[in-house]
Short mmCIF file of C-alpha atoms and ligand atoms in Angstrom, two decimals:
data_model
loop_
_atom_site.label_atom_id
_atom_site.label_comp_id
_atom_site.label_asym_id
_atom_site.label_seq_id
_atom_site.Cartn_x
_atom_site.Cartn_y
_atom_site.Cartn_z
CA MET A 1 122.28 75.90 109.73
CA VAL A 2 120.35 76.87 106.58
CA TYR A 3 120.58 79.97 105.62
CA VAL A 4 118.89 82.42 102.85
CA LEU A 5 119.97 84.94 100.13
CA GLY A 6 117.01 87.84 99.66
CA ILE A 7 117.83 89.91 96.48
CA GLU A 8 115.38 93.55 96.07
CA SER A 9 114.82 95.03 92.80
CA THR A 10 111.37 96.34 92.71
CA ALA A 11 111.85 100.29 92.27
CA HIS A 12 114.90 102.48 93.64
CA THR A 13 117.18 100.22 95.77
CA PHE A 14 118.94 96.95 94.97
CA GLY A 15 119.82 94.84 97.75
CA VAL A 16 120.75 91.95 99.09
CA GLY A 17 120.13 90.19 102.69
CA ILE A 18 121.60 87.18 104.42
CA ILE A 19 119.24 85.57 107.30
CA ASP A 20 119.72 82.19 108.86
CA SER A 21 117.92 80.23 110.17
CA LYS A 22 117.16 81.64 113.42
CA PHE A 23 116.68 84.69 110.72
CA ASN A 24 119.87 86.58 112.62
CA ILE A 25 120.41 89.52 110.12
CA LEU A 26 124.05 88.63 108.20
CA SER A 27 123.96 91.10 105.77
CA ASP A 28 121.95 93.91 104.64
CA ALA A 29 123.43 95.18 101.21
CA ARG A 30 121.92 98.25 99.17
CA SER A 31 122.89 100.47 95.93
CA VAL A 32 120.33 103.48 95.99
CA LEU A 33 119.85 104.79 92.35
CA ARG A 34 119.69 108.60 92.93
CA PRO A 35 117.55 109.09 89.23
CA SER A 36 118.66 111.87 87.04
CA GLY A 37 115.62 113.10 85.43
CA THR A 38 112.34 115.36 87.31
CA LEU A 39 109.54 113.16 86.77
CA GLY A 40 110.45 110.66 89.62
CA ILE A 41 112.14 106.83 88.70
CA ASP A 42 112.84 106.02 85.15
CA PRO A 43 112.86 101.70 84.67
CA GLY A 44 115.15 101.57 82.38
CA GLU A 45 117.87 104.14 84.18
CA ALA A 46 116.73 101.68 87.25
CA ALA A 47 117.33 98.28 86.12
CA GLU A 48 120.68 100.27 84.20
CA HIS A 49 121.13 100.46 87.12
CA HIS A 50 120.74 97.94 88.64
CA SER A 51 122.93 95.87 86.53
CA ARG A 52 125.92 98.03 87.08
CA VAL A 53 126.06 97.45 90.57
CA ALA A 54 124.27 93.51 91.37
CA VAL A 55 127.82 92.14 91.41
CA ASN A 56 128.81 94.16 93.54
CA VAL A 57 126.22 93.94 96.46
CA LEU A 58 126.09 90.44 95.47
CA LEU A 59 130.14 90.42 96.85
CA GLU A 60 129.40 92.99 100.02
CA ALA A 61 126.21 90.94 101.32
CA LEU A 62 129.05 87.41 101.24
CA ASP A 63 131.21 89.37 102.26
CA LYS A 64 130.25 91.01 105.42
CA ALA A 65 127.93 87.41 106.05
CA ASN A 66 131.03 85.58 105.76
CA LEU A 67 130.05 83.25 103.07
CA LYS A 68 130.04 81.38 99.82
CA LEU A 69 127.57 81.64 97.33
CA LYS A 70 127.62 77.37 98.15
CA ASP A 71 127.43 77.84 101.69
CA ILE A 72 123.23 79.44 100.74
CA ASP A 73 120.41 76.53 101.25
CA ILE A 74 117.85 78.83 99.93
CA VAL A 75 116.98 81.87 97.75
CA ALA A 76 114.28 84.58 97.75
CA PHE A 77 113.51 87.88 95.19
CA SER A 78 110.72 90.41 94.65
CA LYS A 79 108.57 89.40 91.89
CA GLY A 80 107.20 92.65 91.93
CA PRO A 81 104.91 95.00 92.11
CA GLY A 82 106.93 97.40 90.43
CA LEU A 83 108.67 98.72 87.32
CA GLY A 84 109.51 95.66 85.19
CA PRO A 85 112.75 96.07 84.02
CA ALA A 86 114.11 96.92 87.65
CA LEU A 87 112.36 93.29 88.48
CA ARG A 88 113.93 91.45 85.69
CA ILE A 89 117.80 92.26 86.91
CA GLY A 90 116.93 91.14 91.05
CA ALA A 91 114.90 87.68 89.02
CA THR A 92 118.08 87.33 86.66
CA LEU A 93 120.37 87.36 89.08
CA ALA A 94 118.53 85.32 91.44
CA ARG A 95 118.16 82.39 88.58
CA GLY A 96 121.21 82.74 88.12
CA LEU A 97 121.89 81.60 90.68
CA ALA A 98 119.75 78.75 92.34
CA PHE A 99 120.66 77.31 88.83
CA LYS A 100 124.03 77.24 89.31
CA TYR A 101 124.40 75.90 93.29
CA ASN A 102 120.99 72.93 92.02
CA LYS A 103 118.95 75.71 95.50
CA PRO A 104 115.40 76.49 95.75
CA ILE A 105 113.91 79.80 94.79
CA TYR A 106 111.30 80.85 96.57
CA PRO A 107 110.07 84.62 94.11
CA VAL A 108 108.22 87.08 96.97
CA HIS A 109 105.34 89.63 97.76
CA HIS A 110 107.16 93.07 98.25
CA GLY A 111 105.42 94.32 99.70
CA LEU A 112 104.53 91.90 102.43
CA GLY A 113 108.22 91.51 103.21
CA HIS A 114 108.15 94.80 104.37
CA ILE A 115 104.39 93.52 106.50
CA GLU A 116 106.38 90.94 107.64
CA LEU A 117 110.02 91.80 108.78
CA THR A 118 107.67 94.63 110.16
CA VAL A 119 105.74 92.69 112.01
CA HIS A 120 108.71 89.60 113.48
CA LEU A 121 111.33 93.04 114.45
CA THR A 122 108.22 94.47 116.60
CA ASN A 123 107.33 91.37 117.89
CA MET A 124 103.56 92.23 117.58
CA LYS A 125 101.27 89.53 117.18
CA ASP A 126 98.03 89.57 114.94
CA PRO A 127 98.55 93.89 114.68
CA LEU A 128 96.50 96.07 112.42
CA VAL A 129 99.12 97.37 109.43
CA LEU A 130 99.63 100.74 108.28
CA LEU A 131 101.86 100.05 104.98
CA VAL A 132 102.97 103.31 103.72
CA SER A 133 106.27 103.85 101.56
CA GLY A 134 106.38 104.75 97.81
CA GLY A 135 104.59 101.99 96.05
CA HIS A 136 101.76 101.34 98.91
CA THR A 137 99.35 102.69 101.17
CA ALA A 138 97.26 100.78 102.04
CA ILE A 139 95.59 99.68 106.05
CA LEU A 140 95.44 95.64 106.07
CA ALA A 141 94.92 92.93 108.45
CA PHE A 142 95.27 88.89 108.74
CA ASN A 143 92.31 87.21 108.02
CA GLU A 144 91.62 83.64 106.52
CA GLY A 145 95.37 83.25 105.19
CA ARG A 146 95.68 86.12 103.86
CA TRP A 147 96.78 89.87 105.15
CA ARG A 148 93.14 91.64 103.74
CA ILE A 149 92.70 95.40 102.81
CA TYR A 150 90.91 97.24 104.92
CA GLY A 151 92.01 100.71 103.46
CA GLU A 152 94.49 102.21 100.71
CA THR A 153 94.73 104.51 98.45
CA LEU A 154 92.38 105.23 95.54
CA ASP A 155 95.43 107.25 93.59
CA ILE A 156 98.43 107.68 94.81
CA THR A 157 100.50 106.73 97.71
CA VAL A 158 101.97 108.99 100.46
CA GLY A 159 104.60 108.19 99.07
CA ASN A 160 103.97 109.22 96.28
CA LEU A 161 102.65 112.31 97.70
CA PHE A 162 105.57 114.31 99.28
CA ASP A 163 108.66 112.76 96.41
CA SER A 164 106.57 114.44 93.26
CA PHE A 165 106.17 118.11 96.36
CA ALA A 166 109.34 118.38 96.75
CA ARG A 167 110.34 117.59 92.39
CA ARG A 168 108.15 120.36 92.12
CA LEU A 169 110.13 122.00 95.64
CA GLY A 170 113.96 121.74 92.86
CA ILE A 171 114.30 118.30 96.19
CA GLY A 172 116.06 115.22 95.40
CA PHE A 173 114.63 111.69 95.99
CA PRO A 174 113.32 110.61 98.72
CA GLY A 175 111.38 113.56 99.34
CA GLY A 176 110.20 112.63 102.21
CA PRO A 177 112.19 112.79 105.16
CA VAL A 178 113.28 116.64 103.61
CA ILE A 179 109.76 117.96 103.64
CA GLU A 180 109.14 115.82 107.40
CA ARG A 181 112.58 118.09 108.05
CA MET A 182 111.42 121.61 106.64
CA ALA A 183 107.64 120.88 108.15
CA LEU A 184 109.66 121.15 111.35
CA LYS A 185 109.57 124.86 110.66
CA GLY A 186 106.57 125.75 109.55
CA LYS A 187 104.69 127.86 111.44
CA ARG A 188 100.93 128.13 110.00
CA TYR A 189 98.66 125.94 108.41
CA ILE A 190 97.36 126.11 104.72
CA GLU A 191 94.64 124.79 104.86
CA LEU A 192 94.20 122.41 102.04
CA PRO A 193 91.91 119.69 99.60
CA TYR A 194 90.98 116.72 102.21
CA ASN A 195 89.84 113.70 100.92
CA VAL A 196 88.79 110.81 102.76
CA LYS A 197 85.85 107.96 101.06
CA GLY A 198 85.36 105.06 103.51
CA ASN A 199 87.98 103.40 104.44
CA ASN A 200 89.94 105.18 101.52
CA VAL A 201 92.63 108.45 100.76
CA VAL A 202 92.57 110.65 97.75
CA PHE A 203 96.05 111.84 97.29
CA SER A 204 96.70 113.58 94.36
CA GLY A 205 94.08 117.21 94.17
CA LEU A 206 96.44 117.47 97.46
CA LEU A 207 98.73 117.12 95.32
CA THR A 208 98.28 119.80 92.76
CA HIS A 209 96.35 121.69 95.48
CA ALA A 210 100.01 122.63 97.00
CA THR A 211 101.77 122.15 94.21
CA ASP A 212 99.49 125.18 92.56
CA LEU A 213 100.28 127.15 96.05
CA VAL A 214 104.54 126.61 95.74
CA ASP A 215 105.43 129.58 94.92
CA LYS A 216 102.83 131.41 96.36
CA TYR A 217 103.24 130.71 100.23
CA ASN A 218 106.38 130.01 102.50
CA LYS A 219 107.53 126.30 101.80
CA TYR A 220 108.03 126.01 105.60
CA ASP A 221 104.36 126.60 106.42
CA LEU A 222 103.44 124.27 102.82
CA ALA A 223 105.33 121.62 103.98
CA TYR A 224 103.88 121.51 107.34
CA SER A 225 100.38 121.74 106.24
CA LEU A 226 100.76 119.27 103.14
CA GLN A 227 101.60 116.89 106.15
CA GLU A 228 99.25 117.83 108.61
CA THR A 229 96.75 117.43 105.83
CA ALA A 230 97.72 114.22 104.09
CA PHE A 231 98.43 112.31 107.71
CA SER A 232 95.19 113.20 109.72
CA MET A 233 93.72 111.25 106.40
CA LEU A 234 95.70 108.02 107.24
CA VAL A 235 94.94 108.67 110.91
CA GLU A 236 91.72 108.80 110.46
CA VAL A 237 90.78 106.08 107.99
CA THR A 238 93.25 103.87 110.58
CA GLU A 239 91.32 104.61 112.98
CA ARG A 240 88.73 103.37 111.52
CA ALA A 241 89.81 100.79 110.38
CA LEU A 242 90.59 99.78 113.94
CA ILE A 243 87.18 99.81 115.27
CA GLN A 244 86.06 97.01 112.08
CA THR A 245 88.94 95.13 113.22
CA ASP A 246 89.28 94.59 116.32
CA LYS A 247 92.97 94.67 116.91
CA LYS A 248 95.00 95.83 119.88
CA GLU A 249 98.03 96.54 118.08
CA ILE A 250 99.51 98.22 115.40
CA CYS A 251 102.46 98.98 113.26
CA ILE A 252 103.73 101.18 110.75
CA ALA A 253 105.46 99.40 108.20
CA GLY A 254 107.37 100.73 105.12
CA GLY A 255 109.53 103.50 104.18
CA VAL A 256 107.10 106.33 105.83
CA ALA A 257 106.23 104.64 108.73
CA SER A 258 109.85 105.89 109.88
CA ASN A 259 108.46 109.97 109.44
CA ASN A 260 107.84 110.98 113.69
CA ARG A 261 105.02 113.31 113.31
CA LEU A 262 102.56 109.90 111.34
CA PHE A 263 104.39 107.98 113.77
CA ASN A 264 102.99 110.58 117.08
CA MET A 265 99.53 111.29 115.23
CA ILE A 266 98.64 107.33 114.88
CA LYS A 267 100.24 107.19 118.16
CA THR A 268 97.50 108.94 119.49
CA MET A 269 94.69 107.85 118.16
CA ALA A 270 95.69 104.46 119.24
CA GLU A 271 95.84 104.96 123.02
CA ASP A 272 92.71 106.54 122.67
CA HIS A 273 92.01 103.10 121.86
CA GLY A 274 93.96 101.52 124.51
CA VAL A 275 96.30 100.53 121.15
CA LYS A 276 100.38 100.06 120.75
CA VAL A 277 101.89 100.74 118.49
CA GLY A 278 105.17 99.32 117.15
CA ARG A 279 107.35 100.68 114.12
CA LEU A 280 111.21 99.91 113.58
CA GLU A 281 113.42 102.32 115.54
CA GLY A 282 117.09 102.84 116.49
CA ASP A 283 119.11 100.99 114.29
CA LEU A 284 116.53 98.35 112.82
CA ARG A 285 115.13 102.39 111.41
CA ARG A 286 117.41 101.40 108.23
CA LEU A 287 114.46 98.14 107.59
CA ASN A 288 111.84 100.14 107.25
CA GLY A 289 113.39 102.07 103.33
CA ASP A 290 113.34 98.71 100.81
CA ASN A 291 115.95 95.74 101.31
CA GLY A 292 116.97 92.87 100.78
CA VAL A 293 116.91 91.42 104.44
CA GLN A 294 112.72 91.48 104.15
CA ILE A 295 113.08 89.25 101.17
CA ALA A 296 115.12 86.34 102.28
CA LEU A 297 113.19 86.52 105.11
CA LEU A 298 109.92 85.93 102.75
CA GLY A 299 112.52 83.00 101.68
CA LEU A 300 112.50 82.00 104.97
CA LEU A 301 108.92 81.41 105.81
CA TYR A 302 107.90 79.86 102.82
CA TYR A 303 109.94 76.98 103.16
CA GLU A 304 109.55 77.00 107.20
CA ALA A 305 106.36 76.33 106.24
CA GLY A 306 106.48 74.09 103.82
CA THR A 307 106.27 75.70 101.00
CA PRO A 308 107.45 73.73 97.49
CA ALA A 309 110.04 76.29 95.58
CA THR A 310 108.75 76.85 92.41
CA ASP A 311 109.85 75.04 89.28
CA LEU A 312 112.94 77.63 87.22
CA ASP A 313 110.60 78.25 84.55
CA LYS A 314 108.18 79.30 86.45
CA THR A 315 109.96 82.02 88.26
CA PHE A 316 107.91 84.99 87.03
CA VAL A 317 108.16 89.19 88.18
CA TYR A 318 104.41 91.20 88.46
CA GLN A 319 104.69 94.57 88.01
CA ARG A 320 101.32 94.66 89.64
CA ILE A 321 100.66 92.70 92.03
CA ARG A 322 98.11 93.61 95.15
CA VAL A 323 98.98 91.43 98.63
CA ASP A 324 96.03 90.11 99.27
CA GLU A 325 96.24 88.00 96.48
CA GLU A 326 99.17 86.00 98.08
CA ASP A 327 98.61 83.35 100.67
CA VAL A 328 100.35 82.99 104.20
CA PRO A 329 101.22 79.90 105.23
CA TRP A 330 103.56 80.53 108.00
CA ARG A 331 100.31 82.46 109.83
CA MET A 332 97.04 79.57 109.50
P1 ATP B 1 107.40 100.04 98.19
O1 ATP B 1 108.73 99.81 98.81
O2 ATP B 1 106.47 99.46 98.48
O3 ATP B 1 107.85 99.45 96.79
P2 ATP B 1 109.18 102.60 97.52
O4 ATP B 1 110.11 101.09 97.61
O5 ATP B 1 109.31 103.52 97.09
O6 ATP B 1 107.88 101.94 97.58
P3 ATP B 1 110.68 102.57 100.63
O7 ATP B 1 111.66 102.60 99.69
O8 ATP B 1 110.14 101.27 101.47
O9 ATP B 1 109.92 102.95 99.22
O10 ATP B 1 109.85 103.54 100.59
C1 ATP B 1 110.90 105.11 100.40
C2 ATP B 1 109.94 106.46 100.57
O11 ATP B 1 109.89 106.79 101.70
C3 ATP B 1 110.16 107.37 99.42
O12 ATP B 1 109.00 108.34 98.92
C4 ATP B 1 110.55 108.40 100.57
O13 ATP B 1 110.12 109.41 101.01
C5 ATP B 1 109.52 108.05 102.29
N1 ATP B 1 110.18 108.17 103.42
C6 ATP B 1 111.57 107.53 103.22
N2 ATP B 1 111.75 108.47 104.48
C7 ATP B 1 110.58 109.83 105.43
C8 ATP B 1 109.86 110.12 106.17
N3 ATP B 1 110.79 110.54 107.11
N4 ATP B 1 109.07 111.03 105.57
C9 ATP B 1 108.15 110.83 104.91
N5 ATP B 1 108.56 109.78 104.16
C10 ATP B 1 109.09 109.35 104.25
#
């Protein structure tokens, strides 16, 4: 049996996941930063949080998996995209472990982790993927060796939209789940800017407008209207990409995939096309958000595909790196 340890540190979460080569999840330990400021996640604060909790999260993951560090065969870490200082904490820990125990190391793309974990656990073969989180809002399909982007946000992500609006209401991070609960109490739709350009979406006008209305309207009606508008835009572009790619499955991945209204809206659209929709449900729902398991899975997939491990002096981190820059050898 091969054991893989994955380290996640791109933004708010420091996570360590351990899996075996049959993809049993042996542990999923995490510590999530609750940002103290009013401007979102401060990169320095995230790095400080990660360096403070890293050893305990690592030990918790090993303990839950009933393994020792010397039992780990492969180390993987999130190389990006994310906050530079936060990424460096995960990368430094991963390099240290790989060096001390002389193990292969794989720096992997965080967004690709969301995609592959969700596709794998929903048993989908060749889906259109709607990746919606704090760092990503994109529609992807696998084509000629990579997950290609068929539509995306041209400015902020849908997760940012909800978190920023929530901050304006005085709600702490993460704002998305609270906005979802508030939206259930909304009764009246307030017209907000709907901005779709081809297969792409633009959310900043929607955020500015909704934020400007906070003192004028009922906050539940506003949360409802914000969600309905943002998700209608995502359904429109997903439907267009679905028709263009002719896929028979849609997979929703990332933190915002936990939102039931989004899932139901995509499902209604997909049913019109006879297409199946999947996301992580039940106990697996916690894996929609950032975690070390998705990073460990990529480490295993690269290893099994025969990809050589990365030389330690080339294990860089990248604040910006797109999913479609990554080769996906296990799907070729
Ligand atoms: P990325 O993973 O792309 O780097 P991230 O680290 O912010 O971004 P995740 O942990 O996958 O992403 O997701 C967090 C985001 O998901 C936050 O913006 C949060 O508000 C949002 N979110 C979580 N649950 C819900 C929900 N039920 N409804 C709407 N948004 C949600």
